[in-house]
């Protein structure tokens, strides 16, 4: 049988193949696009992760700087820190930056036991870690700088705003010193024509630490150093990360104590030690106050703000200007007062220095040494800064006239003074000493500067006395008679407006007084100081006056009561461990205008800054009128003052 088969041809097979190929190409294209997108996202994620890691390391590095810079600045004022133009390596900027990088763990996040258990199979999550040195990321730090510890700051771009630079009154000091190490000294400041001032009115930085309001003018010296940093540049050949260069400024503000109340101590606010409230008396406080720590013991006294280092306990916040509730959180206040249109923000008026991350506030507190000229003094001329630390931080070392008690004797149950030494400054700047001793002293007449002390000479500015209220021996210093005496002895009265009254505790030239009569804090058995003739300070001390003494100090009459013709008063400051008002048995009322500043070496001991005592030691609770205001003019600053350092690192 023969069969025949017929086949019908068609193009359908080719169409199916084309569809398959087209679909495959489409899927491959989609896969390729997804792959490319995924790679791009991975690159973006990697770059974002790197930038975040670099940003975190940079932030930790900057936070470390605010603590290291003031410590090295102080060290530059100590013996052995460097002579001439060559600081020791430890205080140089290269050493400072290296220490900050190490403290921040910026180069490697694995330290100690964590690093010891790491093996090759483990992956480090901190992508910014490097085997190279981040020091090279700081612009201007050359390889030579790495070797010899020197650093050269790069001049900021003209597009970068920087503050007014300081000037130098010491010809041996120049900006080159500041480029090697941070220099803090008394010969840096500002020229106003031919006049040189250590401070000027400068805007307070935009930080949450409320010593002042951001942008408000304060009396300060603004030391600053600008630099640029780019952590990403260290491994840029491998990471291919673009430049992240940022310009920063390290600011160290030297801020003289200028608030109505400043206390580097644990301060009791609103109440006296005898539990009477401030609000019951005529007490007015204009502006902000500062204390290392504060406890509000009673409400009723209004202040504009409270700045602290360790925080405080505030029971009624309605005493703070701008807070209308007894209790309000920081977040609620800041949200209510946010200002997105200005850098001058209105922050919560109760603050700690730690509220701003890159801020460090340091009161310069030498405790009892502030009142001492001798003892624990170190200055052999080998500090890098031209001002030694003791000369900078101890008020007694800054006085141009010293009155030393060199001889005492027991008298009717107390200690009387029968010998003093006056060391004053002459017109040329040199000093000369005169001794005034009891007439029977064997040294009287042996040399020209050993003189008999006439206890009945009413024209002589210093006389031995007894305080009626406490029956303790004392010396009385009449400030109205002192300039006449100085001029007669060829001293320069205008150069001797800072006075230190103390005792000589060392055996020198056959003089010695027992420390038992000069304890700290003083008591009724110790020798005291009485200030007289201080009613009108405009005649001889119109440009300022300061007295530093480790003795209990009595004000026998008014102090700085007479004003200038324009209504202002001379800038006057009295520093002593205890002050009493009046030297007689009768306790009179007191009127106090100005500022109160206190320091304490016991951080846990609570003090009441407005406990003003009468001659007998009673705290004034009635007939008390206090009006405290902040300084607003350079002329308000006395020649000796407590000082604070405010260290801020900010981006510019």
XYZ file of C-alpha atoms in Angstrom:
652
model
C 0.000 0.000 0.000
C 1.285 3.256 -0.872
C 0.665 6.121 1.447
C 1.329 9.655 0.699
C 2.027 12.252 3.428
C 1.522 15.911 3.070
C 3.315 18.510 5.269
C 2.294 22.096 5.679
C 5.170 24.482 6.479
C 4.749 27.453 8.851
C 6.863 30.391 10.355
C 5.421 30.008 13.858
C 8.554 28.410 15.295
C 10.661 31.373 14.415
C 8.204 33.674 16.200
C 8.466 31.652 19.402
C 12.244 31.783 19.329
C 12.162 35.545 18.860
C 9.791 35.891 21.799
C 12.050 33.793 23.995
C 15.126 35.757 23.000
C 13.354 39.054 23.504
C 12.071 38.007 26.910
C 15.525 36.829 27.914
C 17.109 40.078 26.831
C 14.458 42.027 28.752
C 14.981 39.978 31.901
C 18.744 40.327 31.592
C 18.329 44.062 31.144
C 16.152 44.288 34.225
C 18.658 42.162 36.146
C 21.488 44.379 34.937
C 19.628 47.499 35.955
C 18.870 45.993 39.363
C 22.490 44.975 39.693
C 23.658 48.452 38.722
C 21.132 50.061 41.063
C 22.168 47.753 43.875
C 25.836 48.582 43.304
C 25.017 52.264 43.233
C 23.037 51.959 46.457
C 25.886 49.987 47.997
C 28.302 52.732 46.978
C 25.996 55.363 48.414
C 25.549 53.324 51.590
C 29.287 52.774 51.844
C 30.001 56.461 51.356
C 27.262 57.449 53.800
C 28.543 54.939 56.337
C 32.085 56.230 55.902
C 31.031 59.854 56.230
C 28.996 59.079 59.342
C 31.920 57.203 60.855
C 34.316 60.027 60.016
C 31.800 62.508 61.433
C 31.540 60.551 64.694
C 35.329 60.329 64.977
C 35.641 64.031 64.211
C 33.045 64.885 66.864
C 34.873 62.795 69.478
C 38.158 64.426 68.445
C 36.696 67.927 68.887
C 35.160 67.031 72.259
C 38.564 65.852 73.423
C 40.145 69.158 72.363
C 38.005 71.241 74.756
C 39.566 69.380 77.688
C 43.121 68.975 76.413
C 43.719 72.552 75.195
C 43.180 74.293 78.595
C 45.249 71.620 80.354
C 48.181 72.198 77.962
C 47.702 75.986 78.111
C 48.118 75.794 81.876
C 51.130 73.526 81.464
C 52.709 76.127 79.157
C 52.669 78.496 82.151
C 54.548 76.064 84.388
C 58.294 75.804 84.955
C 60.106 73.653 82.421
C 57.489 73.997 79.678
C 59.944 75.752 77.405
C 62.354 78.637 77.240
C 62.414 81.206 74.461
C 60.596 80.090 71.336
C 60.833 76.326 71.762
C 58.071 74.658 73.776
C 58.551 71.151 75.023
C 56.871 68.592 72.814
C 54.095 67.865 75.303
C 52.452 71.312 74.973
C 52.860 71.732 71.210
C 49.853 71.751 68.917
C 51.002 68.516 67.261
C 51.017 66.824 70.674
C 47.618 68.332 71.522
C 46.037 67.062 68.314
C 47.652 63.654 68.660
C 46.396 63.338 72.249
C 42.883 64.318 71.151
C 42.918 61.676 68.391
C 44.078 59.024 70.828
C 41.553 60.042 73.470
C 38.785 59.875 70.869
C 39.936 56.427 69.642
C 39.648 57.967 66.197
C 42.172 55.830 64.316
C 41.086 52.480 65.709
C 37.913 51.703 67.604
C 39.297 48.398 68.904
C 41.254 48.775 72.102
C 42.267 46.615 75.017
C 40.596 43.229 75.392
C 38.383 43.763 72.328
C 41.422 44.026 70.091
C 43.041 40.973 71.685
C 40.155 38.634 70.719
C 39.814 39.869 67.135
C 40.847 37.421 64.384
C 41.078 37.565 60.614
C 37.623 36.091 60.114
C 35.948 38.982 61.904
C 34.933 42.170 60.137
C 35.306 45.568 61.771
C 32.056 47.484 61.663
C 33.790 50.868 62.041
C 34.605 51.521 58.422
C 36.485 54.715 59.242
C 39.251 52.892 61.140
C 42.662 53.245 59.557
C 46.211 52.017 59.878
C 47.429 55.507 58.923
C 47.715 58.549 61.165
C 44.813 60.994 61.308
C 47.368 63.674 62.210
C 48.058 64.046 58.501
C 44.398 64.987 58.002
C 44.898 68.230 59.930
C 45.800 70.864 57.380
C 49.164 72.451 57.931
C 50.626 69.632 60.031
C 53.601 68.571 57.969
C 55.852 65.540 58.271
C 58.434 67.842 59.840
C 55.801 68.843 62.349
C 55.171 65.218 63.199
C 58.852 64.801 63.979
C 59.567 67.923 66.003
C 56.161 68.498 67.540
C 55.515 71.825 65.814
C 52.329 72.807 64.049
C 51.696 75.580 61.556
C 48.137 76.861 61.428
C 46.733 77.531 58.009
C 45.388 81.035 57.591
C 41.598 80.736 57.267
C 40.060 81.478 53.895
C 38.846 85.013 53.302
C 35.372 83.493 53.162
C 35.718 82.277 56.753
C 34.735 84.744 59.476
C 37.162 84.991 62.394
C 37.070 87.266 65.464
C 39.280 90.224 66.254
C 42.823 88.971 66.934
C 44.552 89.771 70.204
C 47.566 92.077 70.446
C 50.761 91.743 72.464
C 52.113 94.290 74.928
C 55.271 92.230 75.447
C 57.767 92.718 72.617
C 59.170 89.233 73.216
C 55.773 87.704 72.410
C 54.372 87.330 68.897
C 51.733 85.349 66.971
C 54.484 82.837 66.229
C 54.332 81.661 69.832
C 50.621 80.900 69.496
C 51.323 78.880 66.353
C 53.544 76.537 68.333
C 51.502 76.136 71.526
C 48.481 77.764 73.205
C 49.725 80.856 75.041
C 47.726 82.421 77.876
C 49.368 85.397 79.565
C 48.806 88.851 81.019
C 50.541 90.576 78.095
C 47.917 89.573 75.513
C 45.004 91.906 75.030
C 43.714 94.805 72.977
C 45.035 98.257 72.135
C 42.696 101.226 72.201
C 44.916 103.965 70.843
C 47.896 104.045 73.190
C 45.964 102.308 75.936
C 46.333 98.553 76.428
C 43.533 96.512 78.006
C 43.545 92.836 78.799
C 39.858 92.560 77.924
C 37.300 93.955 75.566
C 33.558 93.688 75.045
C 33.008 90.613 72.883
C 29.864 88.656 71.901
C 29.086 85.580 73.976
C 29.186 82.413 71.824
C 26.056 80.619 70.660
C 26.101 77.819 73.231
C 23.579 76.432 75.693
C 25.763 77.142 78.722
C 24.043 80.250 80.033
C 26.796 82.287 81.666
C 25.353 84.934 79.360
C 22.868 85.063 76.497
C 24.222 84.148 73.031
C 25.353 87.295 71.245
C 25.276 89.445 74.395
C 28.427 91.484 75.006
C 30.622 90.305 77.884
C 34.003 91.391 79.231
C 36.487 88.815 77.962
C 39.723 88.119 76.144
C 39.102 85.866 73.169
C 42.103 83.661 72.400
C 41.391 81.645 69.272
C 43.131 79.310 66.852
C 41.576 78.292 63.515
C 42.414 75.045 61.736
C 41.017 72.751 59.054
C 40.600 68.985 59.196
C 39.630 66.277 56.688
C 39.611 62.784 58.192
C 38.515 61.336 54.838
C 41.788 62.373 53.196
C 43.811 59.767 55.115
C 42.523 56.793 53.073
C 41.107 58.670 50.087
C 43.208 56.622 47.631
C 41.328 53.515 48.731
C 37.917 54.904 49.619
C 37.689 57.369 46.693
C 35.715 59.560 49.073
C 35.428 63.217 48.175
C 36.800 65.993 50.365
C 35.103 66.557 53.721
C 37.305 69.499 54.790
C 35.844 71.573 57.598
C 37.184 74.702 59.269
C 37.057 74.898 63.045
C 38.021 77.432 65.660
C 39.288 76.634 69.147
C 38.283 79.487 71.432
C 39.599 80.025 74.929
C 37.780 82.953 76.490
C 39.381 84.464 79.588
C 36.310 85.771 81.402
C 36.765 87.863 84.549
C 34.144 87.257 87.211
C 31.438 89.761 86.269
C 28.036 88.365 87.228
C 26.044 89.674 90.219
C 26.910 86.461 92.089
C 29.734 84.107 91.109
C 30.612 81.174 93.326
C 32.992 78.367 92.462
C 31.359 76.445 95.262
C 28.175 74.650 96.330
C 25.871 77.659 96.689
C 22.779 77.945 98.866
C 20.365 80.242 97.020
C 17.459 82.190 98.468
C 18.243 81.751 102.131
C 20.806 82.793 104.740
C 22.533 80.301 106.999
C 20.237 81.363 109.846
C 17.282 80.233 107.653
C 15.927 83.726 106.985
C 14.908 84.145 103.361
C 16.458 86.557 100.889
C 12.965 87.523 99.816
C 12.284 88.948 103.281
C 14.980 91.596 102.750
C 15.633 94.294 100.168
C 17.694 92.110 97.839
C 17.716 92.798 94.107
C 19.734 90.689 91.654
C 19.887 91.912 88.069
C 21.134 89.376 85.540
C 22.378 85.807 85.809
C 24.313 84.031 88.532
C 26.936 81.276 88.439
C 27.762 78.508 90.906
C 29.548 75.201 90.561
C 26.435 73.667 92.103
C 23.330 75.346 93.452
C 20.473 74.487 95.793
C 17.447 76.744 95.952
C 16.610 76.742 99.667
C 13.775 79.271 99.379
C 11.851 81.024 96.630
C 11.166 84.708 96.230
C 14.360 86.133 94.683
C 14.249 86.753 90.931
C 17.260 86.101 88.661
C 17.598 85.989 84.865
C 19.333 82.622 84.780
C 21.514 80.131 86.634
C 24.687 78.678 85.134
C 26.371 75.749 86.863
C 29.073 73.148 86.305
C 27.519 70.253 88.195
C 23.825 71.159 88.069
C 21.485 72.121 90.851
C 18.248 71.643 92.707
C 15.659 74.267 91.795
C 12.359 73.918 93.624
C 10.544 76.890 92.070
C 11.523 77.806 88.522
C 9.155 80.777 88.472
C 11.997 82.709 90.168
C 13.831 82.517 86.833
C 12.973 85.296 84.380
C 11.164 83.912 81.336
C 9.753 80.855 83.123
C 6.204 81.363 84.282
C 5.729 77.927 85.805
C 7.056 76.432 89.006
C 8.272 73.464 86.945
C 9.124 73.397 83.241
C 11.285 70.996 81.236
C 14.214 72.093 79.127
C 12.604 70.622 76.012
C 9.342 72.514 76.486
C 11.156 75.814 77.011
C 13.493 75.391 74.015
C 10.598 74.393 71.747
C 8.599 77.385 72.899
C 11.487 79.812 72.343
C 13.118 78.304 69.245
C 14.483 80.872 66.795
C 15.164 79.473 63.325
C 15.950 82.885 61.885
C 18.954 83.785 64.039
C 22.027 82.230 65.620
C 21.263 84.139 68.825
C 18.996 81.572 70.404
C 17.133 81.808 73.683
C 18.161 78.658 75.535
C 16.807 77.265 78.788
C 18.005 79.708 81.491
C 19.126 76.928 83.878
C 22.189 75.258 82.420
C 25.332 73.213 82.956
C 28.527 73.560 80.961
C 28.019 69.978 79.735
C 24.734 70.959 78.039
C 26.793 71.972 75.010
C 28.962 69.110 73.828
C 32.051 71.047 72.795
C 32.204 73.415 75.771
C 34.314 73.418 78.921
C 33.956 76.055 81.661
C 36.814 76.228 84.169
C 36.875 78.651 87.121
C 40.502 79.329 88.082
C 40.287 78.494 91.772
C 43.547 78.427 93.776
C 41.799 78.272 97.126
C 43.883 79.638 100.005
C 46.875 80.202 97.699
C 44.974 83.080 96.047
C 45.553 85.096 99.242
C 49.240 84.162 99.592
C 52.290 85.808 98.065
C 54.786 83.286 99.385
C 54.465 79.523 99.693
C 54.123 76.898 96.934
C 55.429 79.442 94.443
C 57.183 78.134 91.347
C 58.688 80.420 88.741
C 62.283 80.042 87.584
C 61.685 81.680 84.211
C 61.521 78.480 82.161
C 57.828 78.549 81.237
C 56.856 78.889 77.567
C 54.280 81.540 78.425
C 55.771 84.837 79.656
C 53.315 84.714 82.586
C 53.907 82.046 85.224
C 50.856 80.139 86.431
C 51.193 81.379 90.021
C 51.467 84.998 88.870
C 48.373 84.518 86.719
C 46.133 82.686 89.173
C 47.112 84.098 92.584
C 45.734 87.531 93.359
C 48.421 88.241 95.963
C 51.145 87.834 93.303
C 49.549 90.601 91.229
C 49.754 93.279 93.924
C 52.171 96.171 93.568
C 52.262 97.047 97.285
C 52.698 94.573 100.132
C 52.181 95.185 103.836
C 53.631 92.338 105.898
C 53.207 91.848 109.624
C 56.701 90.853 110.763
C 56.439 91.089 114.557
C 53.677 90.429 117.103
C 53.444 90.094 120.886
C 50.771 88.896 123.339
C 48.796 91.713 124.939
C 45.833 91.448 127.308
C 44.698 88.082 126.007
C 45.090 88.925 122.313
C 47.894 89.348 119.814
C 49.152 92.849 119.037
C 51.281 93.948 116.101
C 54.528 95.843 116.699
C 56.357 95.437 113.397
C 55.457 95.763 109.703
C 57.280 95.831 106.383
C 55.982 97.982 103.505
C 57.215 97.005 100.037
C 56.017 99.416 97.341
C 56.656 100.171 93.674
C 58.736 103.155 92.600
C 58.342 105.243 89.441
C 60.816 103.129 87.480
C 58.978 99.930 88.350
C 61.468 98.649 90.920
C 60.415 97.943 94.497
C 61.817 99.069 97.823
C 61.083 97.930 101.390
C 60.717 99.943 104.601
C 60.431 98.391 108.074
C 58.486 100.071 110.868
C 59.269 98.430 114.205
C 58.596 99.108 117.861
C 61.074 101.768 119.059
C 62.890 99.282 121.297
C 63.559 96.802 118.516
C 67.334 96.183 118.179
C 67.301 96.722 114.392
C 65.850 100.243 114.564
C 68.440 102.711 113.287
C 70.930 100.000 112.250
C 70.084 100.757 108.600
C 68.053 103.479 106.928
C 65.144 101.199 106.086
C 64.703 100.063 109.730
C 62.603 102.771 111.315
C 60.843 103.351 114.628
C 57.074 102.972 114.383
C 55.373 105.953 116.028
C 52.085 104.532 117.280
C 50.774 108.034 118.024
C 51.420 109.548 114.588
C 47.936 110.124 113.188
C 49.323 110.983 109.736
C 50.860 107.530 109.318
C 48.465 105.294 107.305
C 49.004 102.081 109.300
C 48.505 101.695 113.036
C 48.016 98.801 115.484
C 44.471 98.507 116.839
C 42.134 96.245 118.764
C 38.723 95.288 117.327
C 36.162 96.266 119.967
C 33.576 93.669 118.944
C 35.903 90.644 119.047
C 38.790 91.931 121.222
C 41.288 90.676 118.637
C 44.473 92.459 117.636
C 44.562 94.148 114.258
C 46.276 96.669 112.030
C 44.252 99.574 110.647
C 44.971 100.714 107.089
C 43.773 104.221 106.223
C 43.465 104.380 102.423
C 42.982 108.160 102.412
C 46.405 108.706 104.069
C 48.338 106.078 102.132
C 48.955 108.069 98.881
C 50.478 110.995 100.827
C 52.853 108.632 102.623
C 53.860 106.927 99.353
C 54.587 110.221 97.611
C 56.673 111.444 100.568
C 58.794 108.274 100.384
C 59.345 108.661 96.602
C 57.007 105.822 95.705
C 54.473 106.177 92.896
C 50.923 106.328 94.354
C 49.346 105.697 90.942
C 51.307 102.414 90.617
C 50.414 101.163 94.090
C 46.660 100.742 93.774
C 46.799 96.973 94.391
C 47.641 96.036 97.979
C 48.435 92.748 99.672
C 48.175 92.630 103.479
C 49.581 89.479 105.057
C 52.117 88.146 107.560
C 55.660 86.905 107.204
C 55.796 83.292 108.248
C 59.427 82.581 107.365
C 62.473 83.359 109.486
C 63.971 86.260 107.553
C 66.189 89.027 108.949
C 65.337 88.006 112.525
C 61.583 88.354 111.903
C 59.085 85.622 112.553
C 55.406 85.456 113.424
C 53.574 82.343 114.541
C 51.132 80.707 112.131
C 48.884 80.161 115.152
C 47.870 83.824 114.901
C 47.057 83.610 111.189
C 44.857 80.554 110.671
C 42.653 79.855 107.660
C 39.800 80.446 108.014
C 40.543 83.094 110.666
C 39.026 83.180 114.149
C 38.791 85.648 117.055
C 42.316 84.851 118.245
C 43.922 85.816 114.942
C 45.293 89.178 113.865
C 42.807 91.068 111.700
C 42.757 93.966 109.228
C 40.658 97.117 109.586
C 40.081 99.297 106.498
C 39.542 102.996 107.146
C 39.378 106.168 105.061
C 37.771 104.403 102.093
C 34.583 106.458 101.804
C 35.765 108.481 98.790
C 37.858 106.396 96.378
C 37.519 108.898 93.528
C 40.369 111.105 94.791
C 43.267 108.645 94.697
C 41.897 105.430 93.154
C 39.718 106.644 90.287
C 41.299 104.074 87.929
C 40.584 101.148 90.224
C 41.704 99.570 93.465
C 42.103 96.038 94.807
C 43.168 94.612 98.159
C 44.048 90.969 98.828
C 44.524 89.691 102.365
C 44.477 86.385 104.203
C 43.270 88.217 107.343
C 39.727 88.694 108.597
C 38.826 92.122 107.238
C 36.688 94.746 108.984
C 35.217 97.789 107.237
C 35.166 100.457 109.916
C 33.249 102.945 107.758
C 31.816 103.339 104.258
C 33.660 101.803 101.329
C 33.574 103.474 97.899
C 30.486 105.479 98.792
C 31.264 108.594 96.720
C 30.633 108.508 92.966
C 32.217 110.322 90.051
C 30.427 113.316 88.569
C 28.769 111.035 85.988
C 27.297 108.812 88.696
C 29.717 105.908 88.221
C 32.040 104.540 90.894
C 35.699 103.479 90.819
C 36.188 99.745 90.324
C 37.055 98.412 93.784
C 37.542 94.804 94.907
C 38.373 93.410 98.354
C 39.471 89.764 98.618
C 39.655 88.140 102.039
C 38.522 84.854 103.616
C 36.022 86.686 105.824
C 34.633 90.209 105.735
C 32.784 91.993 108.519
C 31.073 95.354 108.453
C 31.775 97.713 111.317
C 34.486 97.374 113.985
C 32.566 98.520 117.065
C 30.168 96.745 119.398
C 27.079 98.248 117.764
C 25.850 96.331 114.728
C 24.553 98.736 112.103
C 22.702 98.115 108.860
C 24.446 97.617 105.544
C 23.895 98.678 101.957
C 25.795 96.696 99.326
C 25.933 97.546 95.634
C 28.076 95.767 93.055
C 28.966 92.069 92.831
C 29.772 89.159 95.120
C 32.335 86.519 94.076
C 33.372 83.518 96.141
C 35.660 80.489 95.828
C 35.836 77.378 97.962
C 38.251 74.453 98.081
C 35.537 72.195 99.550
C 33.162 71.268 96.740
C 30.654 69.637 99.114
C 30.427 72.429 101.685
C 27.372 74.607 101.137
C 27.935 78.358 101.299
C 25.506 81.279 101.413
C 26.995 84.146 99.347
C 24.843 86.905 100.857
C 25.628 86.098 104.485
C 27.005 89.534 105.310
C 28.303 89.624 108.870
C 28.418 92.403 111.414
C 31.521 93.149 113.447
C 30.419 90.670 116.105
C 29.851 87.926 113.528
C 26.051 88.058 113.380
C 24.451 87.635 109.958
C 22.504 90.677 108.801
C 18.866 89.717 108.300
C 17.267 93.122 108.749
C 18.365 96.626 107.798
C 19.922 94.959 104.793
C 19.800 96.442 101.296
C 21.590 94.655 98.456
C 21.567 95.647 94.786
C 23.736 93.397 92.607
C 24.326 93.987 88.892
C 26.642 92.546 86.215
C 29.584 94.468 84.810
C 28.806 96.263 81.590
C 31.881 98.475 81.091
C 35.610 97.915 81.073
C 35.858 100.629 83.727
C 33.807 98.428 86.076
C 36.584 95.818 86.226
C 38.965 96.137 89.212
C 42.690 95.566 88.603
C 42.564 92.159 90.364
C 39.687 89.728 89.850
C 38.739 86.080 89.769
C 39.074 84.561 86.315
C 37.265 81.812 84.388
C 38.182 79.955 81.207
C 35.486 79.109 78.676
C 36.723 76.709 75.982
C 34.569 76.274 72.876
C 35.198 74.445 69.599
C 32.954 75.675 66.796
C 32.746 75.287 63.036
C 33.461 78.421 61.020
